[in-house]
Amino acid sequence: MRMAEFNTRLARPLALLLAVLALPAFAGTQVESARIWPAPDHTRLVFDTAGEVEHNIFSLSGPSRLVIDLKNTRLQADFSALDLSGSPIKRIRSAPRNGDDLRVVLDLKTDIKPRSFQLAPNQQYGHRLVIDLFDEAGRQQARPAKPTVTQDSAGKRDIVVVIDAGHGGEDPGAIGPRGTREKDVVLKMAKTLAGLINDQPGYTAKLTRSGDYYIGLRKRTLLAREYNADLFVSVHADAFRTPEPNGASVFALSQRGATSETARWLANSENRSDLIGGAGGLSLDGRDETLAGVLLDLSMTASINASLGVGSAVLDKLGRVADLHKPGVEQAAFVVLKSPDIPSILVEAGFISNPQEEKNLSTHWYRERLAGAIMKGIDGYFQRTPPPGTLLAWQKKNSQGEVSASKYRIQRGDTLSGLARENQTTVSELMQFNDLRDDRVMVGQTIRIPAS
């Protein structure tokens, strides 16, 4: 009797174990961890997942919530450990749904505009589901008011340089052998460069990002336009599959990149009203296709030529404090260089994949050395060709003393470039001498021509 009772008691848990083992294994994925990146105009919430995940998001109001449904997914992360300060999220809740599905609910402080997408694994992270929360009201407040340029008492404005620290947030950029992340190095260097520029009379520096968050590539160039930039400088640290390559580089936009960008701008009619919205202030609004194309090509060509000029000046100064990867300014179709109206350069501060350069870039003294060289190059270029209406243009004009000049009335067929050739001067000099914002002249207009 006792033996039978023992067998019965043993059989029950054994049957239960066999029943559990007979259940089909969970074939879905799981949320392993989460991160949050607050930025001025949006917040990025990232779920690390064991694989790709099928998901759906939708918003609810009264109160504001965002619902994220993940199919065949289980939760392994602890949402309570996330620091939600600086974000529109008050609380994150979660619960299983329909058996193997997962529902995550974000309780929000305000209405947001959501966007979601998945990212493939990279050097640092595996599969990720990204939820961007755009605060429309905050975005309008964060947008800089125009004009952002500062002026002295005589109305002579500063030259505005927008500095762009590459990557950021979920995008670490290149990672060195010792784990140094490009996004951290270039942000520190960008802040150092901004400080040097702001300390220089006649200059104002603006940053596209001031913290560890990501900004879209097109948004970076849009910020430069909103700041009325005279120059856009994007700072990066290169990488290669082997540790040998080293040296700093400077890039400007290639003509091939300019051609594709011209087509993109002309194809999008919404761009017309603020296309040429930097310091030049030219608009294509209301122009026909042919004229708009000609104006855009002229603007893009002038922008590339100015980029090559300032790029050469910066590369020359960099070559005095660091090794150079190439002896001249290179050209490529980087998205951040595609402003048709703002001279733009991309500076690769060095190869973070090179152990020695990774070590150098991790030190403040070396980053300050590079930033100082970039500033000297920028200042050298603008001292030679200051934009009209700036303090530097006024100083250059007055340092040369009163220049004798003759007056000339514009005739039909005259161009500023033709008048410059005839009078042995340059278009830039004529623009500065007459305080012209661009090289267009009208019949009947009177200009002053300096004596050759």
mmCIF file of C-alpha atoms in Angstrom, residues 32-33 46 54 59 66 86 88 93 97 103 125 127 193 199 228 249 258 271 288 300 329 342 352 354 374 403 431-432:
data_model
loop_
_atom_site.group_PDB
_atom_site.id
_atom_site.type_symbol
_atom_site.label_atom_id
_atom_site.label_comp_id
_atom_site.label_asym_id
_atom_site.label_seq_id
_atom_site.Cartn_x
_atom_site.Cartn_y
_atom_site.Cartn_z
ATOM 1 C CA GLU A 32 16.239 42.208 -24.024
ATOM 2 C CA SER A 33 16.905 45.821 -22.982
ATOM 3 C CA VAL A 46 15.140 51.916 -28.531
ATOM 4 C CA GLU A 54 6.660 42.434 -36.309
ATOM 5 C CA SER A 59 -1.807 56.786 -30.460
ATOM 6 C CA LEU A 66 1.280 55.521 -27.406
ATOM 7 C CA GLY A 86 13.725 65.275 -20.442
ATOM 8 C CA PRO A 88 7.551 63.331 -23.002
ATOM 9 C CA ARG A 93 3.688 49.873 -18.869
ATOM 10 C CA ARG A 97 -1.350 40.015 -25.081
ATOM 11 C CA ARG A 103 1.848 45.229 -25.545
ATOM 12 C CA TYR A 125 24.261 46.703 -30.945
ATOM 13 C CA HIS A 127 18.658 44.036 -33.721
ATOM 14 C CA LEU A 193 35.887 74.514 -32.001
ATOM 15 C CA ASP A 199 35.977 83.926 -28.829
ATOM 16 C CA ASN A 228 21.642 81.727 -41.733
ATOM 17 C CA SER A 249 41.186 64.759 -44.359
ATOM 18 C CA ALA A 258 25.779 68.471 -56.777
ATOM 19 C CA ASN A 271 11.615 73.418 -51.257
ATOM 20 C CA ASP A 288 9.914 78.759 -63.990
ATOM 21 C CA MET A 300 25.648 75.114 -56.267
ATOM 22 C CA VAL A 329 40.775 68.521 -50.501
ATOM 23 C CA ILE A 342 25.996 77.328 -47.945
ATOM 24 C CA ILE A 352 39.904 56.221 -34.980
ATOM 25 C CA ASN A 354 44.414 53.551 -35.950
ATOM 26 C CA ILE A 374 40.472 74.410 -38.224
ATOM 27 C CA VAL A 403 40.419 103.542 -52.258
ATOM 28 C CA MET A 431 30.603 92.933 -54.223
ATOM 29 C CA GLN A 432 32.442 94.043 -51.073
#
